[in-house]
Short mmCIF file of C-alpha atoms and ligand atoms in Angstrom, two decimals:
data_model
loop_
_atom_site.label_atom_id
_atom_site.label_comp_id
_atom_site.label_asym_id
_atom_site.label_seq_id
_atom_site.Cartn_x
_atom_site.Cartn_y
_atom_site.Cartn_z
CA MET A 67 0.01 0.00 0.00
CA ALA A 68 1.19 3.52 -0.67
CA GLU A 69 3.46 4.82 2.01
CA GLU A 70 2.92 8.49 1.81
CA LEU A 71 0.23 9.80 4.12
CA PHE A 72 -0.44 13.35 4.97
CA VAL A 73 -2.70 15.38 7.20
CA CYS A 74 -6.10 16.20 5.79
CA LYS A 75 -6.77 19.72 6.92
CA SER A 76 -10.53 19.55 6.88
CA PHE A 77 -10.84 16.34 8.88
CA ASP A 78 -7.68 16.50 10.94
CA CYS A 79 -6.95 12.89 10.07
CA TYR A 80 -4.44 10.98 7.98
CA LEU A 81 -5.56 10.27 4.46
CA MET A 82 -3.77 8.66 1.61
CA LYS A 83 -2.48 10.66 -1.30
CA ILE A 84 -2.70 8.78 -4.60
CA LYS A 85 0.12 9.34 -7.05
CA ASN A 86 0.56 9.17 -10.80
CA TYR A 87 2.69 6.34 -12.16
CA ILE A 88 4.99 7.85 -14.78
CA ASN A 89 8.24 6.46 -16.11
CA GLY A 90 8.21 3.74 -13.48
CA GLU A 91 7.86 6.12 -10.55
CA LEU A 92 5.04 7.26 -8.28
CA VAL A 93 4.90 11.02 -8.65
CA ASP A 94 2.74 14.02 -7.77
CA PRO A 95 0.95 15.85 -10.58
CA ALA A 96 2.60 18.89 -12.17
CA SER A 97 -0.10 21.14 -10.71
CA ASN A 98 0.60 19.77 -7.23
CA THR A 99 -3.12 19.93 -6.59
CA PHE A 100 -5.36 17.08 -5.54
CA LEU A 101 -9.06 16.26 -5.70
CA ASP A 102 -11.13 14.69 -2.97
CA ASN A 103 -11.80 10.97 -3.26
CA ILE A 104 -15.05 10.06 -1.54
CA ASN A 105 -16.09 6.75 -0.01
CA PRO A 106 -19.68 6.44 -1.31
CA SER A 107 -20.84 4.23 1.54
CA THR A 108 -19.96 6.90 4.13
CA GLY A 109 -20.04 10.04 2.02
CA GLU A 110 -16.65 11.01 3.45
CA VAL A 111 -13.41 12.05 1.79
CA TYR A 112 -10.93 9.24 2.42
CA SER A 113 -8.06 9.97 0.03
CA PHE A 114 -6.82 12.45 -2.54
CA ILE A 115 -6.38 12.12 -6.30
CA PRO A 116 -3.84 13.94 -8.46
CA ASP A 117 -5.53 16.66 -10.49
CA SER A 118 -3.37 15.92 -13.51
CA ASP A 119 -3.38 17.90 -16.73
CA GLU A 120 -1.69 17.98 -20.12
CA ARG A 121 1.75 18.43 -18.53
CA ASP A 122 1.49 15.07 -16.80
CA VAL A 123 0.17 13.44 -19.97
CA GLU A 124 3.11 14.92 -21.86
CA LEU A 125 5.56 13.37 -19.38
CA ALA A 126 3.72 10.05 -19.63
CA VAL A 127 3.84 10.08 -23.45
CA ARG A 128 7.55 10.87 -23.41
CA ALA A 129 8.20 8.03 -21.00
CA ALA A 130 6.13 5.66 -23.12
CA ALA A 131 7.93 6.76 -26.29
CA ALA A 132 11.31 6.16 -24.69
CA ALA A 133 10.23 2.69 -23.49
CA PHE A 134 8.62 1.61 -26.74
CA ALA A 135 11.61 0.19 -28.65
CA GLY A 136 12.70 -1.93 -25.68
CA TRP A 137 9.24 -3.27 -24.89
CA SER A 138 8.04 -3.91 -28.42
CA ASN A 139 11.27 -5.72 -29.33
CA LEU A 140 11.21 -7.90 -26.27
CA PRO A 141 10.35 -11.50 -27.27
CA VAL A 142 6.65 -12.03 -26.70
CA ALA A 143 7.38 -14.82 -24.21
CA LYS A 144 9.35 -12.36 -22.05
CA ARG A 145 6.56 -9.80 -22.15
CA SER A 146 4.20 -12.60 -21.27
CA ASP A 147 6.30 -13.58 -18.21
CA ILE A 148 6.09 -10.06 -16.81
CA LEU A 149 2.34 -9.84 -17.39
CA LEU A 150 1.86 -13.25 -15.74
CA LYS A 151 3.80 -11.95 -12.77
CA ILE A 152 1.38 -9.00 -12.56
CA ALA A 153 -1.51 -11.50 -12.67
CA SER A 154 0.04 -13.49 -9.80
CA LEU A 155 0.58 -10.37 -7.76
CA ILE A 156 -3.04 -9.31 -8.25
CA ASP A 157 -4.01 -12.74 -6.99
CA LEU A 158 -1.66 -12.49 -4.03
CA ASN A 159 -3.16 -9.09 -3.15
CA LEU A 160 -6.75 -10.10 -3.83
CA ASP A 161 -8.10 -9.28 -0.36
CA ARG A 162 -6.39 -5.89 -0.21
CA LEU A 163 -7.47 -4.95 -3.73
CA ALA A 164 -11.04 -6.12 -3.10
CA LEU A 165 -11.26 -4.06 0.05
CA ALA A 166 -9.90 -1.00 -1.78
CA GLU A 167 -12.39 -1.50 -4.65
CA SER A 168 -15.37 -1.68 -2.34
CA VAL A 169 -14.34 1.35 -0.31
CA ASP A 170 -13.78 3.33 -3.49
CA GLN A 171 -16.77 2.17 -5.53
CA GLY A 172 -19.37 1.18 -2.93
CA LYS A 173 -19.98 -2.35 -4.22
CA PRO A 174 -20.37 -5.28 -1.81
CA LEU A 175 -17.02 -6.71 -0.74
CA LEU A 176 -18.12 -10.13 -1.90
CA VAL A 177 -18.58 -8.80 -5.44
CA SER A 178 -15.11 -7.24 -5.44
CA LYS A 179 -13.65 -10.48 -4.11
CA THR A 180 -15.42 -12.87 -6.44
CA VAL A 181 -15.91 -10.79 -9.59
CA ASP A 182 -13.85 -7.62 -9.99
CA ILE A 183 -10.41 -8.57 -8.74
CA PRO A 184 -10.36 -12.17 -10.03
CA ARG A 185 -11.37 -10.82 -13.42
CA ALA A 186 -8.56 -8.23 -13.34
CA ARG A 187 -6.14 -11.10 -12.70
CA ASP A 188 -7.73 -13.13 -15.50
CA ASN A 189 -7.41 -10.23 -17.93
CA PHE A 190 -3.64 -10.18 -17.46
CA HIS A 191 -3.42 -13.96 -17.48
CA PHE A 192 -5.56 -14.31 -20.59
CA TYR A 193 -3.70 -11.71 -22.68
CA ALA A 194 -0.26 -12.74 -21.45
CA THR A 195 -0.93 -16.14 -22.98
CA ALA A 196 -3.16 -15.06 -25.92
CA ALA A 197 -0.42 -12.83 -27.35
CA ILE A 198 1.82 -15.87 -27.72
CA HIS A 199 -0.80 -17.52 -29.92
CA LEU A 200 -1.60 -14.58 -32.18
CA SER A 201 -0.89 -15.64 -35.73
CA THR A 202 -1.02 -13.82 -39.03
CA GLU A 203 -2.13 -14.80 -42.50
CA ALA A 204 -0.25 -15.60 -45.70
CA HIS A 205 -1.65 -15.41 -49.24
CA ALA A 206 0.00 -17.25 -52.07
CA THR A 207 -0.65 -15.41 -55.33
CA GLU A 208 -0.55 -18.21 -57.86
CA ASN A 209 2.95 -18.59 -59.39
CA THR A 210 3.63 -14.89 -58.84
CA ALA A 211 4.13 -13.91 -55.24
CA ILE A 212 3.71 -14.70 -51.60
CA ASN A 213 2.09 -12.18 -49.32
CA TYR A 214 2.35 -12.34 -45.60
CA THR A 215 0.88 -10.07 -42.98
CA LEU A 216 2.85 -8.59 -40.14
CA ARG A 217 1.07 -7.41 -37.02
CA GLN A 218 3.03 -4.73 -35.24
CA PRO A 219 2.13 -2.73 -32.12
CA VAL A 220 0.46 0.63 -32.86
CA GLY A 221 2.93 2.44 -30.60
CA ILE A 222 1.45 4.31 -27.66
CA ALA A 223 -2.08 3.45 -26.68
CA GLY A 224 -4.39 5.62 -24.60
CA CYS A 225 -6.72 3.61 -22.33
CA ILE A 226 -9.56 5.36 -20.50
CA SER A 227 -12.00 3.49 -18.26
CA PRO A 228 -15.11 4.18 -16.15
CA TRP A 229 -16.03 3.80 -12.49
CA ASN A 230 -18.43 0.88 -12.39
CA LEU A 231 -15.99 -2.02 -12.62
CA PRO A 232 -12.81 -0.05 -11.99
CA LEU A 233 -9.88 -2.49 -12.04
CA TYR A 234 -11.78 -5.05 -14.12
CA LEU A 235 -12.30 -2.67 -17.06
CA PHE A 236 -9.00 -0.82 -16.63
CA THR A 237 -7.03 -4.08 -17.02
CA TRP A 238 -9.33 -5.29 -19.81
CA LYS A 239 -7.71 -2.58 -21.95
CA ILE A 240 -4.21 -2.36 -20.55
CA ALA A 241 -3.46 -6.10 -20.66
CA PRO A 242 -4.02 -6.61 -24.42
CA ALA A 243 -2.31 -3.29 -25.23
CA LEU A 244 0.82 -4.30 -23.30
CA ALA A 245 0.74 -7.93 -24.41
CA SER A 246 0.85 -6.89 -28.04
CA GLY A 247 3.92 -4.75 -27.50
CA ASN A 248 2.49 -1.27 -27.01
CA CYS A 249 3.33 1.22 -24.32
CA VAL A 250 0.34 2.71 -22.57
CA VAL A 251 -0.85 5.98 -21.08
CA ALA A 252 -3.95 5.16 -19.06
CA LYS A 253 -6.50 7.03 -16.99
CA PRO A 254 -8.96 5.39 -14.60
CA SER A 255 -12.12 7.22 -13.61
CA GLU A 256 -11.41 10.03 -11.24
CA ILE A 257 -14.30 8.69 -9.12
CA THR A 258 -12.63 5.29 -8.55
CA PRO A 259 -8.84 5.64 -8.86
CA MET A 260 -7.63 3.53 -5.93
CA THR A 261 -7.13 0.08 -7.44
CA ALA A 262 -5.43 1.54 -10.50
CA PHE A 263 -3.02 3.23 -8.11
CA LEU A 264 -2.43 -0.06 -6.29
CA LEU A 265 -1.86 -1.69 -9.68
CA SER A 266 0.97 0.76 -10.34
CA GLU A 267 2.67 -0.51 -7.18
CA ILE A 268 2.16 -4.07 -8.38
CA CYS A 269 3.68 -3.24 -11.78
CA ILE A 270 6.78 -1.87 -10.08
CA GLU A 271 7.05 -5.03 -7.98
CA ALA A 272 6.56 -7.23 -11.06
CA GLY A 273 9.50 -5.54 -12.79
CA LEU A 274 7.53 -3.95 -15.61
CA PRO A 275 10.15 -1.79 -17.35
CA LYS A 276 9.77 1.90 -16.64
CA GLY A 277 7.60 3.89 -19.02
CA VAL A 278 5.82 0.84 -20.46
CA LEU A 279 2.68 1.60 -18.49
CA ASN A 280 1.92 5.11 -17.27
CA ILE A 281 -1.14 5.90 -15.18
CA VAL A 282 -2.29 9.50 -15.05
CA HIS A 283 -5.08 10.25 -12.58
CA GLY A 284 -7.52 13.13 -12.76
CA LEU A 285 -10.53 14.58 -14.45
CA GLY A 286 -11.78 13.33 -17.78
CA SER A 287 -12.10 16.85 -19.08
CA LYS A 288 -8.43 17.59 -18.34
CA ALA A 289 -6.26 14.48 -18.12
CA GLY A 290 -8.60 12.33 -20.25
CA ALA A 291 -8.97 14.96 -22.94
CA ALA A 292 -5.18 15.44 -23.03
CA ILE A 293 -4.72 11.71 -23.69
CA VAL A 294 -7.31 11.69 -26.49
CA SER A 295 -5.86 14.70 -28.25
CA HIS A 296 -2.14 14.02 -27.80
CA PRO A 297 -0.58 13.52 -31.25
CA GLY A 298 1.88 10.97 -29.84
CA ILE A 299 -0.92 8.57 -28.89
CA HIS A 300 -1.91 6.43 -31.84
CA ALA A 301 -4.86 4.43 -30.56
CA VAL A 302 -7.51 5.22 -27.98
CA SER A 303 -9.48 2.53 -26.22
CA PHE A 304 -12.33 4.06 -24.25
CA THR A 305 -15.14 2.66 -22.10
CA GLY A 306 -17.66 5.09 -20.74
CA GLY A 307 -20.75 7.11 -21.57
CA THR A 308 -22.02 7.63 -25.12
CA LYS A 309 -21.73 11.44 -24.87
CA THR A 310 -18.07 11.22 -23.88
CA GLY A 311 -17.53 8.66 -26.64
CA GLU A 312 -19.00 11.10 -29.15
CA TRP A 313 -16.55 13.81 -28.07
CA ILE A 314 -13.66 11.38 -28.27
CA ALA A 315 -14.66 10.29 -31.77
CA ARG A 316 -14.93 13.94 -32.87
CA THR A 317 -11.49 14.73 -31.44
CA ALA A 318 -9.52 11.61 -32.30
CA GLY A 319 -11.21 10.91 -35.65
CA PRO A 320 -9.64 13.79 -37.57
CA MET A 321 -6.26 12.80 -36.12
CA PHE A 322 -6.77 9.33 -37.70
CA LYS A 323 -6.24 7.49 -34.45
CA LYS A 324 -7.46 3.95 -34.07
CA LEU A 325 -10.55 4.05 -31.90
CA SER A 326 -12.32 1.46 -29.78
CA LEU A 327 -15.43 2.80 -28.05
CA GLU A 328 -17.42 0.76 -25.53
CA LEU A 329 -20.35 2.96 -24.61
CA GLY A 330 -23.72 2.98 -22.87
CA GLY A 331 -26.56 0.50 -22.98
CA LYS A 332 -30.26 0.10 -22.25
CA ASN A 333 -30.44 -3.63 -22.43
CA PRO A 334 -33.67 -5.54 -23.06
CA ASN A 335 -34.51 -8.78 -21.30
CA LEU A 336 -37.15 -10.77 -23.23
CA VAL A 337 -39.10 -13.32 -21.21
CA PHE A 338 -41.27 -15.67 -23.26
CA ALA A 339 -44.04 -17.75 -21.67
CA ASP A 340 -42.22 -20.97 -22.57
CA CYS A 341 -39.16 -20.07 -20.46
CA ASN A 342 -37.77 -21.93 -17.49
CA PHE A 343 -39.69 -19.68 -15.11
CA GLU A 344 -37.56 -20.04 -11.97
CA ASP A 345 -34.30 -19.45 -13.85
CA ALA A 346 -35.76 -16.48 -15.67
CA VAL A 347 -36.92 -14.79 -12.48
CA LYS A 348 -33.74 -15.46 -10.52
CA THR A 349 -31.37 -14.37 -13.25
CA SER A 350 -33.47 -11.36 -14.27
CA VAL A 351 -33.21 -10.05 -10.71
CA ASN A 352 -29.41 -10.47 -10.83
CA ALA A 353 -29.27 -8.91 -14.26
CA ALA A 354 -31.18 -5.87 -13.05
CA PHE A 355 -29.52 -5.23 -9.69
CA SER A 356 -26.00 -6.67 -9.65
CA ASN A 357 -23.44 -4.03 -8.76
CA GLN A 358 -26.42 -1.71 -7.90
CA GLY A 359 -27.45 -1.85 -11.56
CA GLU A 360 -24.18 -0.14 -12.46
CA ILE A 361 -23.06 -2.59 -15.12
CA CYS A 362 -23.31 -1.59 -18.76
CA LEU A 363 -24.77 -5.06 -19.41
CA CYS A 364 -27.56 -4.90 -16.81
CA GLY A 365 -31.00 -5.78 -18.16
CA SER A 366 -32.98 -2.70 -17.27
CA ARG A 367 -36.01 -3.22 -19.54
CA ILE A 368 -37.80 -6.50 -18.89
CA PHE A 369 -40.41 -7.48 -21.48
CA ILE A 370 -42.67 -10.29 -20.35
CA GLU A 371 -45.11 -12.26 -22.48
CA GLN A 372 -48.62 -11.26 -21.42
CA LYS A 373 -49.65 -14.82 -20.51
CA ILE A 374 -47.16 -14.95 -17.61
CA TYR A 375 -46.91 -11.23 -16.84
CA ASP A 376 -48.72 -11.23 -13.48
CA ARG A 377 -47.05 -14.41 -12.29
CA PHE A 378 -43.60 -13.16 -13.29
CA LYS A 379 -44.20 -9.76 -11.72
CA GLU A 380 -45.21 -11.28 -8.40
CA ALA A 381 -42.28 -13.71 -8.30
CA PHE A 382 -39.86 -10.99 -9.41
CA ILE A 383 -40.92 -8.57 -6.69
CA LYS A 384 -40.86 -11.28 -4.07
CA ARG A 385 -37.27 -11.98 -4.95
CA VAL A 386 -36.30 -8.30 -5.15
CA SER A 387 -37.71 -7.81 -1.65
CA THR A 388 -35.05 -10.22 -0.33
CA LEU A 389 -32.20 -8.04 -1.65
CA LYS A 390 -30.71 -6.24 1.31
CA VAL A 391 -29.09 -2.89 0.60
CA GLY A 392 -26.49 -1.36 2.90
CA ASP A 393 -22.91 -1.33 4.13
CA PRO A 394 -20.84 -3.05 1.44
CA PHE A 395 -18.77 -4.72 4.13
CA LYS A 396 -21.63 -6.60 5.75
CA GLU A 397 -22.06 -9.99 4.17
CA GLU A 398 -25.85 -9.96 4.28
CA ASN A 399 -26.03 -6.93 1.97
CA LYS A 400 -26.45 -7.84 -1.68
CA MET A 401 -26.39 -4.23 -2.85
CA GLY A 402 -24.01 -1.54 -1.67
CA ALA A 403 -23.75 2.21 -2.25
CA ILE A 404 -24.28 4.12 -5.48
CA VAL A 405 -20.90 5.35 -6.69
CA SER A 406 -21.39 9.09 -6.02
CA LYS A 407 -23.87 11.65 -4.77
CA GLN A 408 -24.15 13.09 -8.22
CA HIS A 409 -24.95 9.70 -9.74
CA MET A 410 -27.44 8.93 -6.97
CA GLU A 411 -29.25 12.20 -7.72
CA LYS A 412 -29.33 11.34 -11.42
CA ILE A 413 -30.93 7.97 -10.69
CA LEU A 414 -33.47 9.52 -8.33
CA SER A 415 -34.37 12.11 -10.97
CA TYR A 416 -35.11 9.26 -13.42
CA ILE A 417 -37.42 7.64 -10.82
CA GLU A 418 -39.26 10.97 -10.61
CA LEU A 419 -39.40 11.14 -14.40
CA ALA A 420 -40.86 7.62 -14.52
CA LYS A 421 -43.67 8.72 -12.20
CA GLN A 422 -44.38 11.78 -14.35
CA GLU A 423 -44.50 9.53 -17.40
CA GLY A 424 -47.23 7.47 -15.77
CA GLY A 425 -45.11 4.69 -14.27
CA LYS A 426 -46.28 2.88 -11.16
CA ILE A 427 -43.59 2.09 -8.60
CA LEU A 428 -44.09 -1.56 -7.66
CA TYR A 429 -41.12 -1.73 -5.34
CA GLY A 430 -38.53 0.70 -3.91
CA GLY A 431 -38.30 4.09 -5.56
CA LYS A 432 -36.48 6.02 -2.84
CA GLN A 433 -33.14 6.92 -1.42
CA LEU A 434 -32.36 4.66 1.52
CA MET A 435 -31.34 6.53 4.66
CA LEU A 436 -29.10 4.40 6.84
CA ASP A 437 -27.60 5.15 10.20
CA GLY A 438 -24.24 4.79 11.91
CA GLN A 439 -21.22 5.21 9.66
CA ASN A 440 -23.44 4.93 6.58
CA LYS A 441 -25.72 7.80 7.47
CA ASN A 442 -24.22 10.07 4.79
CA GLY A 443 -23.77 7.28 2.24
CA PHE A 444 -25.47 7.08 -1.14
CA PHE A 445 -27.99 4.24 -1.16
CA ILE A 446 -31.05 3.59 -3.33
CA GLU A 447 -33.65 0.87 -2.95
CA PRO A 448 -33.94 -1.62 -5.82
CA THR A 449 -36.73 -0.11 -7.85
CA VAL A 450 -39.30 -1.86 -10.05
CA ILE A 451 -41.65 0.16 -12.27
CA GLU A 452 -44.52 -0.87 -14.55
CA GLY A 453 -47.05 0.88 -16.75
CA LEU A 454 -44.64 2.80 -18.99
CA ALA A 455 -44.72 3.01 -22.77
CA TYR A 456 -41.76 1.31 -24.40
CA ASP A 457 -40.75 4.55 -26.07
CA CYS A 458 -40.94 6.95 -23.10
CA ARG A 459 -37.70 8.53 -21.84
CA THR A 460 -37.43 6.21 -18.85
CA ASN A 461 -37.39 3.26 -21.25
CA GLN A 462 -35.10 4.90 -23.78
CA GLU A 463 -32.36 6.63 -21.75
CA GLU A 464 -29.60 4.93 -19.81
CA ILE A 465 -30.15 5.25 -16.05
CA PHE A 466 -27.26 3.00 -14.95
CA GLY A 467 -28.67 2.27 -11.51
CA PRO A 468 -30.97 -0.12 -9.62
CA VAL A 469 -34.07 0.71 -11.66
CA VAL A 470 -35.91 -1.75 -13.86
CA THR A 471 -39.14 -1.51 -15.84
CA LEU A 472 -41.60 -4.35 -16.53
CA THR A 473 -43.60 -4.27 -19.79
CA PRO A 474 -45.96 -6.90 -21.19
CA PHE A 475 -45.98 -8.01 -24.84
CA GLU A 476 -48.13 -10.30 -26.99
CA THR A 477 -46.03 -11.31 -29.99
CA GLU A 478 -42.43 -11.86 -31.06
CA ASP A 479 -42.62 -9.01 -33.59
CA GLU A 480 -43.96 -6.64 -30.96
CA VAL A 481 -41.24 -7.42 -28.40
CA LEU A 482 -38.51 -7.13 -31.03
CA GLN A 483 -39.81 -3.69 -31.90
CA TYR A 484 -39.69 -2.72 -28.21
CA ALA A 485 -36.26 -4.25 -27.68
CA ASN A 486 -34.70 -2.60 -30.73
CA SER A 487 -36.33 0.79 -30.21
CA THR A 488 -33.51 2.54 -28.32
CA GLN A 489 -30.40 4.22 -29.71
CA TYR A 490 -28.36 1.55 -27.88
CA GLY A 491 -27.39 -1.98 -28.90
CA LEU A 492 -25.05 -3.45 -26.32
CA ALA A 493 -26.58 -6.62 -24.83
CA ALA A 494 -29.86 -8.53 -24.72
CA THR A 495 -31.16 -11.58 -22.91
CA VAL A 496 -33.80 -14.01 -24.17
CA TRP A 497 -35.69 -16.51 -22.04
CA THR A 498 -37.30 -19.33 -23.98
CA GLU A 499 -37.10 -23.13 -24.14
CA ASN A 500 -38.01 -23.03 -27.84
CA LEU A 501 -34.76 -23.52 -29.72
CA SER A 502 -36.02 -22.16 -33.03
CA ARG A 503 -37.37 -19.05 -31.37
CA ALA A 504 -34.09 -18.54 -29.54
CA HIS A 505 -32.11 -18.51 -32.78
CA ARG A 506 -34.69 -16.45 -34.63
CA VAL A 507 -34.91 -13.76 -31.97
CA ALA A 508 -31.11 -13.67 -31.39
CA ALA A 509 -30.61 -12.99 -35.10
CA ARG A 510 -33.11 -10.12 -35.11
CA LEU A 511 -31.94 -8.35 -31.93
CA GLN A 512 -29.84 -5.26 -32.57
CA SER A 513 -27.24 -6.10 -29.93
CA GLY A 514 -23.55 -6.88 -29.89
CA ILE A 515 -24.17 -9.61 -27.31
CA VAL A 516 -27.19 -11.90 -26.92
CA TRP A 517 -27.54 -14.24 -23.96
CA ILE A 518 -30.04 -17.08 -24.25
CA ASN A 519 -31.30 -18.38 -20.90
CA CYS A 520 -28.40 -16.78 -19.03
CA TRP A 521 -26.82 -13.44 -18.29
CA LEU A 522 -23.20 -12.28 -17.99
CA LEU A 523 -21.86 -15.70 -18.85
CA ARG A 524 -18.53 -14.56 -20.23
CA ASP A 525 -15.84 -16.29 -22.23
CA LEU A 526 -12.89 -13.93 -22.67
CA ARG A 527 -12.27 -15.24 -26.18
CA THR A 528 -15.58 -13.90 -27.54
CA PRO A 529 -16.02 -10.51 -29.22
CA PHE A 530 -17.37 -7.95 -26.76
CA GLY A 531 -19.02 -4.67 -27.69
CA GLY A 532 -22.11 -2.90 -28.92
CA MET A 533 -23.98 -1.74 -31.99
CA LYS A 534 -25.52 1.66 -32.70
CA SER A 535 -24.74 4.21 -29.97
CA SER A 536 -23.28 1.50 -27.75
CA GLY A 537 -19.97 1.71 -29.47
CA VAL A 538 -17.53 1.07 -32.24
CA GLY A 539 -15.29 -1.96 -32.49
CA ARG A 540 -15.02 -5.04 -30.31
CA GLU A 541 -12.88 -5.96 -27.34
CA GLY A 542 -12.13 -9.46 -26.11
CA GLY A 543 -10.15 -12.38 -27.48
CA PHE A 544 -7.99 -11.75 -30.49
CA GLU A 545 -10.17 -8.74 -31.41
CA ALA A 546 -8.38 -6.64 -28.81
CA LEU A 547 -4.94 -7.83 -29.93
CA ARG A 548 -5.90 -6.92 -33.49
CA PHE A 549 -7.06 -3.48 -32.36
CA PHE A 550 -3.77 -2.77 -30.64
CA THR A 551 -1.72 -3.84 -33.67
CA GLU A 552 -1.30 -2.50 -37.19
CA GLU A 553 -1.45 -4.88 -40.11
CA LYS A 554 1.25 -4.66 -42.73
CA ASN A 555 1.17 -6.77 -45.87
CA VAL A 556 4.57 -7.82 -47.27
CA CYS A 557 4.53 -8.99 -50.87
CA ILE A 558 7.46 -11.05 -52.22
CA LYS A 559 7.68 -11.66 -55.95
CA LEU A 560 8.58 -15.23 -56.72
P1 LIG B 94 -17.83 8.78 -18.55
O1 LIG B 94 -17.99 8.80 -20.04
O2 LIG B 94 -18.27 9.97 -17.82
O3 LIG B 94 -16.31 8.55 -18.15
C1 LIG B 94 -15.54 7.44 -18.57
C2 LIG B 94 -14.09 7.80 -18.47
O4 LIG B 94 -13.80 8.84 -19.40
C3 LIG B 94 -13.68 8.35 -17.11
O5 LIG B 94 -12.34 7.99 -16.84
C4 LIG B 94 -13.78 9.84 -17.33
O6 LIG B 94 -13.05 10.58 -16.41
C5 LIG B 94 -13.24 9.95 -18.74
N1 LIG B 94 -13.63 11.16 -19.47
C6 LIG B 94 -14.67 11.98 -19.24
N2 LIG B 94 -14.65 13.01 -20.15
C7 LIG B 94 -13.59 12.79 -20.95
C8 LIG B 94 -13.04 13.48 -22.07
N3 LIG B 94 -13.57 14.59 -22.57
N4 LIG B 94 -11.95 12.96 -22.67
C9 LIG B 94 -11.39 11.82 -22.21
N5 LIG B 94 -11.85 11.14 -21.13
C10 LIG B 94 -12.94 11.61 -20.53
O7 LIG B 94 -18.56 7.47 -18.06
P2 LIG B 94 -18.75 7.01 -16.56
O8 LIG B 94 -17.45 6.93 -15.86
O9 LIG B 94 -19.87 7.83 -15.99
O10 LIG B 94 -19.24 5.50 -16.78
C11 LIG B 94 -20.55 5.13 -16.99
C12 LIG B 94 -20.79 4.88 -18.46
O11 LIG B 94 -19.92 3.88 -18.93
C13 LIG B 94 -22.18 4.35 -18.71
O12 LIG B 94 -22.73 5.01 -19.81
C14 LIG B 94 -21.94 2.90 -19.05
O13 LIG B 94 -22.91 2.30 -19.87
C15 LIG B 94 -20.62 2.96 -19.72
N6 LIG B 94 -19.99 1.65 -19.71
C16 LIG B 94 -19.91 0.95 -20.88
C17 LIG B 94 -19.37 -0.31 -20.89
C18 LIG B 94 -19.24 -1.09 -22.15
O14 LIG B 94 -18.47 -2.05 -22.17
N7 LIG B 94 -19.90 -0.75 -23.23
C19 LIG B 94 -18.88 -0.95 -19.64
C20 LIG B 94 -19.02 -0.11 -18.48
C21 LIG B 94 -19.56 1.14 -18.52
P3 LIG B 94 -13.82 11.21 -15.13
O15 LIG B 94 -14.25 10.07 -14.30
O16 LIG B 94 -12.84 12.06 -14.47
O17 LIG B 94 -14.98 11.97 -15.70
#
């Protein structure tokens, strides 16, 4: 854990000061100013984040440029060894990282321990080994020539990630970028910087050569924007909101940077009457409220075939009523805090909007006021709403919180129209025991990912990403390694 502590003037207590990781060292930002980092389950400032700007990004890019020749020319097996060491150190520090993630993000400790941190380890493990197996193509031009394709690292990659699955999504970008020989300048969300900071300590311990990975903390509008617009950064991999993605595309597009954009979602969950009812109810509750509904893949619009609507609604609410919300560190709590006050207020405003649009709150609907150390924390009850038109704002805009709507449908065509009606196209779930229907509906859904009779069942080899305003490009498997490399065709005349 970081050693430097200093006195927090406002609270007269010792709080940790997070540092940037540039050129292999933990350093203060050029501005020497810091932002408050708030623990969402207590509402209190518990550490400070560098308020970095373009000067820090400049230093990071210079460090990355100086490290590039050494790193990209290292045999892939050697790069792989170092990344595997990082994976092992993440594993060794699992408890510490999980604790840090839950304090920073508000999610239940059990979720950090069983989902976020293991997945961060797996990301490094997966790409450390995948890079060894990346192959390229050859084309024999009959009696004339042989063409072969080289895949070379793009150079310096910019990786920017959001606050909902902090280390999980941060490493999902960094690991393939590094494995394929790039140097990286990365920025985690300013709202959840802690595990990225702890990762920089792990990278030092693992012997990652200096400058290969640089982590610049701070605001998206300053540090993030400086990464996107820096001419020395050749590819930008971004996960976050659609609006931010739009700005990034507008800025990086004219500079001809490679772009991977994983953006928002408003995912439909289609429940047909011929489903396995118990599975559909249980998994739909998980899909709606896991991580407080703050997963881009959460199923926030549930469409239920009319024949089973009332039965499903009753069973769904019964199950939701068993979800305890509260202190992320108490094992009985299945939902923790919302990531920030600002985000909590946004979610609550959408619940108000739903009421104005004619929605009936079937369960929850309010901020949850707790006591003790959580009395100033940001908690919202799991909220279930019915009676809304499929095309109202509540059903079209991303809320990204513990809010789900229930809507009945009669026919396959009707539910497909509802499901495909938003600007988004990230993920969808279908519940049916009818194999033909499953294939038919999957093919017609406008989604980058379709789960049949399951949710969030992930295989890291599969392409991951969205259609329409949910993004551009795909992560996962060899897709990410292809994104972080440039193809070059070499033609040899026979
Ligand atoms: P934001 O778009 O606000 O931020 C994402 C990251 O971008 C943060 O690090 C942020 O920094 C940074 N950023 C903000 N503005 C800029 C800018 N102008 N230039 C460069 N970087 C910038 O998203 P959230 O953090 O609020 O995350 C929630 C969103 O992420 C939701 O829409 C969700 O659907 C989406 N998401 C998508 C996923 C997918 O795979 N498709 C997965 C997970 C989330 P800062 O925090 O300082 O603002």
